[in-house]
Protein backbone atom coordinates (compact mmCIF):
# COMPACT_ATOMS: atom_id res chain seq x y z
CA MET A 1 0.00 0.00 0.00
CA PHE A 2 2.79 2.46 0.88
CA TRP A 3 4.54 2.04 -2.46
CA GLU A 4 1.30 2.55 -4.36
CA LEU A 5 0.59 5.74 -2.36
CA LEU A 6 4.10 7.08 -2.96
CA ILE A 7 4.10 6.31 -6.69
CA GLN A 8 0.64 7.84 -7.07
CA PHE A 9 1.97 10.95 -5.32
CA LEU A 10 4.67 11.29 -7.99
CA SER A 11 3.48 12.94 -11.18
CA LEU A 12 3.69 11.15 -14.52
CA GLU A 13 6.52 13.51 -15.43
CA HIS A 14 8.41 12.59 -12.24
CA ARG A 15 8.08 8.90 -13.01
CA ARG A 16 9.14 9.35 -16.61
CA GLU A 17 12.15 11.46 -15.67
CA MET A 18 13.20 9.04 -12.91
CA ARG A 19 13.18 6.21 -15.44
CA ARG A 20 15.19 8.39 -17.82
CA TYR A 21 17.80 9.10 -15.14
CA LEU A 22 18.22 5.40 -14.36
CA HIS A 23 18.45 4.49 -18.05
CA ASN A 24 21.04 7.21 -18.65
CA HIS A 25 23.34 5.78 -15.99
CA GLN A 26 23.01 2.05 -16.60
CA ASN A 27 26.47 0.59 -17.18
CA LYS A 28 27.31 -1.33 -20.33
CA ASP A 29 27.32 -4.59 -18.36
CA GLY A 30 23.66 -4.01 -17.44
CA GLY A 31 24.23 -2.94 -13.84
CA TRP A 32 24.37 0.29 -11.87
CA GLY A 33 27.06 1.62 -9.52
CA LEU A 34 26.92 3.51 -6.26
CA HIS A 35 28.20 6.51 -8.26
CA ILE A 36 27.36 7.20 -11.89
CA GLU A 37 30.99 6.59 -12.88
CA GLY A 38 31.39 3.56 -10.60
CA HIS A 39 31.45 -0.18 -11.28
CA SER A 40 28.20 -2.10 -11.07
CA THR A 41 27.15 -3.37 -7.63
CA MET A 42 24.41 -5.72 -6.50
CA PHE A 43 23.03 -3.09 -4.13
CA CYS A 44 22.51 -0.48 -6.81
CA THR A 45 21.63 -2.84 -9.65
CA ALA A 46 18.95 -4.69 -7.70
CA LEU A 47 17.37 -1.54 -6.27
CA SER A 48 17.49 0.25 -9.63
CA TYR A 49 15.92 -2.80 -11.28
CA VAL A 50 13.13 -2.89 -8.69
CA ALA A 51 12.60 0.87 -8.96
CA LEU A 52 12.20 0.67 -12.73
CA ARG A 53 9.73 -2.18 -12.45
CA LEU A 54 7.69 -0.28 -9.83
CA LEU A 55 7.77 2.77 -12.10
CA GLY A 56 6.15 0.74 -14.87
CA GLN A 57 9.05 -0.68 -16.88
CA ASP A 58 8.08 -3.91 -18.64
CA VAL A 59 9.81 -7.13 -17.64
CA ASP A 60 10.80 -7.75 -21.29
CA ASP A 61 12.39 -4.33 -21.77
CA GLU A 62 15.96 -4.64 -23.05
CA SER A 63 17.52 -2.66 -20.19
CA ILE A 64 15.58 -4.72 -17.64
CA GLN A 65 16.70 -7.97 -19.28
CA LYS A 66 20.35 -6.85 -19.19
CA ALA A 67 20.07 -5.90 -15.51
CA ARG A 68 18.35 -9.17 -14.66
CA SER A 69 21.11 -11.13 -16.38
CA TRP A 70 23.73 -9.22 -14.35
CA ILE A 71 21.89 -10.08 -11.11
CA LEU A 72 21.27 -13.75 -11.90
CA GLU A 73 24.83 -14.34 -13.11
CA ARG A 74 25.90 -13.45 -9.54
CA GLY A 75 23.46 -15.79 -7.84
CA GLY A 76 20.46 -13.50 -7.47
CA VAL A 77 19.69 -10.87 -4.85
CA THR A 78 20.40 -13.10 -1.87
CA SER A 79 23.88 -11.54 -2.05
CA ILE A 80 22.62 -7.96 -1.84
CA PRO A 81 24.24 -6.07 1.11
CA SER A 82 22.37 -5.62 4.40
CA TRP A 83 20.77 -2.27 3.55
CA GLY A 84 19.40 -3.79 0.35
CA LYS A 85 18.10 -6.82 2.23
CA MET A 86 16.14 -4.51 4.49
CA TRP A 87 14.59 -2.52 1.61
CA LEU A 88 13.60 -5.67 -0.28
CA SER A 89 12.11 -7.19 2.89
CA VAL A 90 9.88 -4.14 3.39
CA LEU A 91 8.83 -4.43 -0.24
CA GLY A 92 8.05 -8.15 0.07
CA VAL A 93 10.66 -9.59 -2.31
CA TYR A 94 13.02 -10.83 0.43
CA GLU A 95 12.27 -12.42 3.80
CA TRP A 96 13.03 -10.76 7.13
CA SER A 97 14.54 -14.06 8.32
CA GLY A 98 17.32 -13.45 5.79
CA ASN A 99 18.35 -10.24 7.59
CA ASN A 100 20.77 -9.88 10.45
CA PRO A 101 18.97 -8.45 13.49
CA ILE A 102 18.37 -4.71 13.91
CA PRO A 103 16.94 -4.89 17.45
CA PRO A 104 14.94 -1.84 18.57
CA GLU A 105 15.73 -2.83 22.16
CA LEU A 106 19.13 -1.16 21.78
CA TRP A 107 17.30 2.16 22.30
CA LEU A 108 16.33 1.02 25.81
CA LEU A 109 19.93 0.48 26.93
CA PRO A 110 21.55 2.93 29.36
CA TYR A 111 23.17 5.80 27.48
CA SER A 112 26.34 5.21 29.51
CA LEU A 113 27.04 2.12 27.37
CA PRO A 114 29.32 2.92 24.38
CA ILE A 115 27.09 0.84 22.08
CA HIS A 116 23.97 2.91 22.73
CA PRO A 117 22.58 4.15 19.35
CA GLY A 118 22.50 7.71 20.72
CA ARG A 119 26.31 7.65 20.61
CA MET A 120 26.43 6.83 16.91
CA TRP A 121 27.13 9.26 14.07
CA CYS A 122 23.84 11.04 13.44
CA HIS A 123 23.44 9.84 9.83
CA SER A 124 23.81 6.20 10.89
CA ARG A 125 21.71 6.72 14.01
CA MET A 126 18.84 8.29 12.09
CA VAL A 127 18.87 5.51 9.47
CA TYR A 128 19.06 2.59 11.90
CA LEU A 129 16.31 4.14 14.04
CA PRO A 130 13.44 3.50 11.56
CA MET A 131 15.17 0.36 10.28
CA SER A 132 14.91 -1.09 13.79
CA TYR A 133 11.20 -0.25 13.90
CA LEU A 134 10.50 -1.95 10.58
CA TYR A 135 12.60 -4.95 11.62
CA GLY A 136 10.86 -5.18 15.00
CA ARG A 137 7.44 -5.06 13.30
CA ARG A 138 8.57 -7.30 10.40
CA PHE A 139 6.62 -4.99 8.15
CA VAL A 140 5.92 -6.20 4.62
CA GLY A 141 3.98 -4.18 2.08
CA ALA A 142 1.06 -5.50 0.07
CA ILE A 143 1.93 -8.59 -2.00
CA THR A 144 0.72 -7.39 -5.39
CA PRO A 145 1.14 -9.12 -8.78
CA ILE A 146 4.31 -7.13 -9.49
CA ILE A 147 5.80 -8.21 -6.13
CA LEU A 148 5.07 -11.85 -6.96
CA SER A 149 6.64 -11.32 -10.36
CA LEU A 150 9.78 -9.77 -8.81
CA ARG A 151 10.10 -12.78 -6.52
CA GLY A 152 10.44 -14.88 -9.64
CA GLU A 153 12.69 -12.45 -11.54
CA LEU A 154 15.42 -11.84 -8.95
CA TYR A 155 16.42 -15.33 -7.80
CA VAL A 156 18.07 -18.37 -9.34
CA CYS A 157 15.74 -20.81 -7.60
CA PRO A 158 12.06 -20.74 -6.61
CA TYR A 159 11.36 -18.19 -3.87
CA ASP A 160 9.90 -20.75 -1.46
CA GLN A 161 13.06 -22.90 -1.67
CA ILE A 162 15.57 -20.20 -0.65
CA GLN A 163 17.56 -20.88 2.54
CA TRP A 164 17.10 -17.47 4.13
CA ASN A 165 19.19 -18.11 7.23
CA GLN A 166 22.16 -18.89 5.00
CA SER A 167 21.63 -15.61 3.13
CA ARG A 168 22.05 -13.33 6.15
CA ASN A 169 25.79 -12.81 5.71
CA LEU A 170 26.00 -13.11 1.93
CA CYS A 171 27.40 -10.10 0.10
CA ALA A 172 28.39 -9.83 -3.57
CA LYS A 173 32.12 -9.30 -4.08
CA GLU A 174 31.38 -6.15 -6.11
CA ASP A 175 29.81 -4.59 -3.00
CA LEU A 176 32.13 -5.81 -0.27
CA TYR A 177 33.94 -2.62 0.76
CA TYR A 178 33.86 -3.39 4.51
CA PRO A 179 33.81 -7.15 5.27
CA HIS A 180 32.19 -8.14 8.57
CA PRO A 181 34.72 -8.91 11.32
CA MET A 182 34.16 -12.36 12.83
CA ILE A 183 32.77 -10.80 16.02
CA GLN A 184 29.82 -9.49 14.02
CA ASP A 185 28.89 -12.88 12.66
CA VAL A 186 28.97 -14.27 16.21
CA VAL A 187 26.87 -11.38 17.61
CA TRP A 188 24.30 -11.46 14.78
CA GLY A 189 24.11 -15.26 14.92
CA CYS A 190 23.37 -15.24 18.66
CA LEU A 191 20.79 -12.48 18.32
CA HIS A 192 19.13 -14.17 15.33
CA ASN A 193 19.02 -17.70 16.71
CA VAL A 194 18.49 -16.99 20.42
CA GLY A 195 17.59 -13.35 21.07
CA GLU A 196 14.90 -12.86 18.43
CA PRO A 197 12.87 -16.01 19.23
CA LEU A 198 12.82 -14.97 22.91
CA LEU A 199 11.94 -11.31 22.22
CA ASN A 200 8.98 -12.37 20.10
CA ARG A 201 7.48 -14.46 22.92
CA TRP A 202 5.72 -13.49 26.12
CA PRO A 203 6.91 -12.08 28.52
CA LEU A 204 9.81 -10.52 26.56
CA LEU A 205 7.37 -9.54 23.86
CA LYS A 206 6.38 -6.66 26.16
CA LEU A 207 9.98 -5.43 26.03
CA ARG A 208 9.82 -5.42 22.24
CA GLN A 209 6.59 -3.46 22.31
CA LYS A 210 8.11 -0.92 24.68
CA ALA A 211 11.17 -0.61 22.43
CA LEU A 212 9.02 -0.07 19.35
CA SER A 213 7.04 2.63 21.15
CA THR A 214 10.28 4.36 22.20
CA VAL A 215 11.67 4.22 18.66
CA MET A 216 8.47 5.70 17.24
CA GLN A 217 8.70 8.61 19.69
CA HIS A 218 12.21 9.34 18.41
CA ILE A 219 10.99 9.14 14.80
CA HIS A 220 8.23 11.67 15.51
CA ASN A 221 10.70 13.97 17.23
CA GLU A 222 13.03 13.89 14.23
CA ASP A 223 10.11 14.57 11.88
CA GLU A 224 8.69 17.44 13.89
CA SER A 225 12.03 19.13 14.60
CA THR A 226 12.91 19.11 10.88
CA GLN A 227 9.47 20.05 9.50
CA TYR A 228 9.30 16.52 8.00
CA VAL A 229 12.36 17.13 5.85
CA CYS A 230 14.55 14.97 8.12
CA LEU A 231 18.34 14.76 8.20
CA GLY A 232 18.63 13.05 4.81
CA PRO A 233 16.60 11.27 2.12
CA VAL A 234 17.13 7.73 3.42
CA ASN A 235 15.89 8.35 6.94
CA LYS A 236 13.14 10.62 5.55
CA ILE A 237 11.62 7.85 3.45
CA LEU A 238 12.11 5.25 6.21
CA ASN A 239 10.44 7.55 8.74
CA MET A 240 7.60 8.09 6.31
CA ILE A 241 7.09 4.34 5.95
CA CYS A 242 7.04 3.98 9.75
CA CYS A 243 4.43 6.73 10.06
CA CYS A 244 2.32 5.04 7.38
CA LEU A 245 2.67 1.71 9.17
CA GLU A 246 1.65 3.26 12.48
CA ASP A 247 -1.38 4.93 10.91
CA PRO A 248 -1.82 5.50 7.14
CA ASN A 249 -4.39 8.22 7.90
CA SER A 250 -2.16 10.03 10.40
CA GLU A 251 -1.31 13.71 10.21
CA ALA A 252 2.38 12.72 10.37
CA PHE A 253 2.17 10.68 7.16
CA LYS A 254 0.20 13.42 5.41
CA LEU A 255 2.85 15.98 6.38
CA HIS A 256 5.63 13.71 5.11
CA LEU A 257 4.33 13.33 1.57
CA PRO A 258 4.69 16.89 0.21
CA ARG A 259 8.24 17.18 1.56
CA VAL A 260 9.43 14.38 -0.70
CA GLU A 261 9.65 17.19 -3.28
CA ASP A 262 12.46 18.81 -1.26
CA TYR A 263 14.81 16.03 -2.35
CA LEU A 264 13.86 15.79 -6.02
CA TRP A 265 16.10 17.49 -8.56
CA MET A 266 15.41 17.76 -12.28
CA ALA A 267 18.59 17.90 -14.34
CA GLU A 268 19.65 17.35 -17.92
CA ASP A 269 19.99 13.61 -17.32
CA GLY A 270 16.63 13.15 -15.63
CA MET A 271 15.01 13.29 -12.19
CA LYS A 272 17.25 12.39 -9.30
CA VAL A 273 17.10 12.40 -5.51
CA GLN A 274 19.71 14.52 -3.74
CA GLY A 275 21.80 13.39 -0.79
CA SER A 276 20.26 16.19 1.26
CA ASN A 277 17.44 18.66 0.75
CA GLY A 278 19.95 20.90 -1.00
CA SER A 279 23.15 22.83 -0.28
CA GLN A 280 21.55 26.25 -0.25
CA LEU A 281 23.18 27.85 2.79
CA TRP A 282 26.60 26.46 1.94
CA ASP A 283 26.37 27.75 -1.63
CA VAL A 284 25.03 31.17 -0.68
CA ALA A 285 27.59 31.77 2.09
CA LEU A 286 30.52 30.91 -0.17
CA SER A 287 29.09 32.85 -3.11
CA VAL A 288 28.74 35.95 -0.96
CA GLN A 289 32.37 35.69 0.08
CA ALA A 290 33.44 35.27 -3.56
CA ILE A 291 31.42 38.30 -4.72
CA LEU A 292 32.70 40.49 -1.89
CA SER A 293 36.28 39.54 -2.70
CA THR A 294 35.86 41.18 -6.13
CA GLY A 295 34.90 44.56 -4.67
CA LEU A 296 31.81 44.72 -6.92
CA ASN A 297 29.49 45.54 -4.04
CA ASP A 298 27.56 48.28 -5.82
CA GLU A 299 27.09 46.29 -9.03
CA CYS A 300 25.86 43.23 -7.09
CA GLY A 301 23.92 45.10 -4.42
CA SER A 302 20.46 43.60 -5.05
CA MET A 303 21.93 40.09 -5.24
CA LEU A 304 23.87 40.58 -2.00
CA LYS A 305 20.77 41.90 -0.22
CA THR A 306 18.75 38.85 -1.27
CA ALA A 307 21.59 36.56 -0.20
CA HIS A 308 21.87 38.41 3.11
CA ASP A 309 18.16 37.91 3.76
CA PHE A 310 18.51 34.22 2.99
CA ILE A 311 21.42 33.82 5.41
CA LYS A 312 19.57 35.64 8.19
CA ASN A 313 16.35 33.68 7.60
CA ASN A 314 18.06 30.30 7.67
CA GLN A 315 20.03 30.51 10.87
CA VAL A 316 18.65 28.04 13.42
CA ARG A 317 17.13 30.40 15.99
CA LYS A 318 16.07 27.89 18.65
CA ASN A 319 16.25 24.23 19.60
CA HIS A 320 13.09 22.44 18.52
CA SER A 321 13.58 19.23 20.46
CA GLY A 322 12.67 20.16 24.02
CA ASN A 323 14.88 18.08 26.29
CA LEU A 324 17.86 17.67 23.96
CA SER A 325 19.50 14.87 25.95
CA GLN A 326 16.29 12.82 25.76
CA TRP A 327 16.57 12.83 21.96
CA TYR A 328 20.40 12.64 21.85
CA ARG A 329 20.55 15.97 20.04
CA HIS A 330 23.24 18.65 20.14
CA SER A 331 22.22 22.26 20.77
CA TYR A 332 21.98 24.05 17.42
CA LYS A 333 20.76 27.45 18.55
CA GLY A 334 22.75 29.89 16.40
CA ALA A 335 23.95 27.27 13.90
CA TRP A 336 23.53 27.24 10.16
CA PRO A 337 22.58 24.03 8.34
CA PHE A 338 23.94 22.78 5.04
CA SER A 339 20.64 23.56 3.36
CA THR A 340 17.77 25.41 5.01
CA ALA A 341 16.50 26.16 8.49
CA ASP A 342 13.70 23.60 8.05
CA ASN A 343 16.30 20.84 8.05
CA GLY A 344 17.31 22.05 11.50
CA TRP A 345 20.58 20.08 11.78
CA GLY A 346 23.39 22.58 12.33
CA VAL A 347 26.81 21.85 10.84
CA SER A 348 30.07 23.23 12.21
CA ASP A 349 31.67 24.35 8.92
CA CYS A 350 28.39 25.64 7.49
CA THR A 351 27.96 27.69 10.66
CA ALA A 352 31.49 29.04 10.26
CA GLU A 353 30.83 30.06 6.64
CA GLY A 354 27.46 31.59 7.52
CA LEU A 355 29.12 33.53 10.35
CA LYS A 356 31.93 34.76 8.10
CA ALA A 357 29.53 35.89 5.37
CA SER A 358 27.38 37.67 7.96
CA LEU A 359 30.39 39.51 9.40
CA LEU A 360 31.53 40.60 5.94
CA LEU A 361 28.04 41.81 5.01
CA SER A 362 27.76 43.74 8.28
CA GLN A 363 30.62 46.00 7.08
CA ILE A 364 28.65 47.14 4.01
CA PRO A 365 26.14 50.02 4.25
CA GLU A 366 22.58 48.90 5.04
CA GLU A 367 21.17 50.72 2.01
CA ILE A 368 23.07 48.22 -0.18
CA VAL A 369 22.70 44.87 1.65
CA GLY A 370 20.06 45.49 4.28
CA GLU A 371 20.18 45.46 8.05
CA ALA A 372 23.07 43.55 9.62
CA ILE A 373 22.43 40.44 11.68
CA THR A 374 22.28 41.23 15.42
CA LYS A 375 25.27 40.68 17.68
CA ASN A 376 23.43 38.19 19.88
CA ARG A 377 22.86 35.94 16.87
CA LEU A 378 26.56 36.14 16.00
CA TYR A 379 27.42 35.19 19.58
CA ASP A 380 25.07 32.20 19.31
CA ALA A 381 26.90 31.08 16.17
CA VAL A 382 30.29 31.35 17.88
CA ASN A 383 28.98 29.40 20.87
CA VAL A 384 27.68 26.54 18.76
CA ILE A 385 30.95 26.29 16.80
CA LEU A 386 32.98 26.13 20.00
CA SER A 387 30.58 23.56 21.45
CA MET A 388 31.50 21.17 18.63
CA GLN A 389 35.22 21.07 19.46
CA ASN A 390 36.32 17.59 20.53
CA ASP A 391 38.90 16.76 23.18
CA ASN A 392 41.53 16.14 20.47
CA GLY A 393 41.18 19.74 19.26
CA GLY A 394 39.28 18.93 16.09
CA PHE A 395 35.64 19.72 15.36
CA GLY A 396 32.76 17.36 14.69
CA THR A 397 30.44 17.98 11.79
CA TYR A 398 27.02 17.78 13.49
CA GLU A 399 27.93 16.73 17.02
CA LEU A 400 30.79 15.88 19.33
CA THR A 401 32.39 12.45 19.09
CA ARG A 402 30.34 10.35 21.50
CA SER A 403 31.89 6.90 21.44
CA TYR A 404 35.04 4.97 20.48
CA ASN A 405 36.66 3.91 17.21
CA TRP A 406 36.28 0.23 18.13
CA LEU A 407 32.54 0.61 17.58
CA GLU A 408 33.37 0.29 13.87
CA LEU A 409 33.79 -3.45 14.54
CA LEU A 410 29.98 -3.56 14.74
CA ASN A 411 29.39 -1.62 11.50
CA PRO A 412 26.89 -3.88 9.68
CA ALA A 413 26.92 -1.92 6.38
CA GLU A 414 29.24 -3.76 3.99
CA ILE A 415 29.24 -0.90 1.49
CA PHE A 416 30.39 1.88 3.88
CA GLU A 417 33.28 2.28 6.28
CA ASP A 418 33.84 4.59 9.28
CA ILE A 419 30.14 5.39 9.73
CA MET A 420 29.51 4.38 13.33
CA ILE A 421 30.71 7.48 15.20
CA GLU A 422 31.24 11.19 14.54
CA TYR A 423 34.86 11.99 13.70
CA SER A 424 36.80 15.24 13.98
């Protein structure tokens, strides 16, 4: 149901241009890479294949046939990395029993433990948050004819004969950037074979229910404090699925839908989804500095005034999260984000560039660039920058470093490295 709602929300032009973008960047071998110039990977090829089919591409289309051959020559999508396993499980073309555990109960642990999710790098934390909810609920979308067809298209043997438990740790060699350390296989094996059966039975089932409720509170807080834009596109869509699962008629789900547009970008090669809801503040702050360095203040006066207004309007003026420690959030009062104030996540270097541009503009007469930003707001920006300095002297991006490098031993994402904690 969710996929049908989302696709219906996209206009016919969106769908056409998304297909065009994927076709434009299909590699000669039939696959897709993590980057448009990169080698084909199972993660990107399988998800691009599924996306095209959901967007209406026929199973006999030449590009689809080439992609399917690439997938089947490598044993089918049982070897898709863990993030892909999760997405396909939600869709209904992979079984949750073929996933390594993403236990929502981790959010109930004491924060003093180094493995608490609140100590993770915010991008990983905000992605694994809704993932843990979907895993804990074992959510599967509606099994429609196209889902049944995909079950037959993506595997080398009949779907009901696949050994899912043996697929948990499979990863195609093209995708294996960060192999699991042995400790992970031991941890996931124990959780899968012992922990999960217990947590899905009374009385521990109550613990799971409490964990799911806690996770959903964190999801709502992230949504509300970012005006439903969220930190990035992955956690935005995952949060939206969770809100739909909780209640498809909820106000939260309705508020999520229109903000999908924030991430869509029409370019010469088709419709794409950006890695954030833009880079507006970053671009404006640096452009202002470049223009001012030329000394063409009078010639560019109207442009500088508009840019100045944008910078002032997109400083984070207050913390939206109430008790920040409850939501594991840093104080961003006075910060500038990478994109817009709606996003709400302050970034140290974006704040520095916004501060510098504001100081430079304050030295130009008001009749050219408008009223200067107030001193108190400048002080707030300085305070938030200094608050992000780590003990080693370096600065975090969004937050201070909260845990230890050894946490990378538990990084379950085979396609990314150094994603578990914030680094200077």
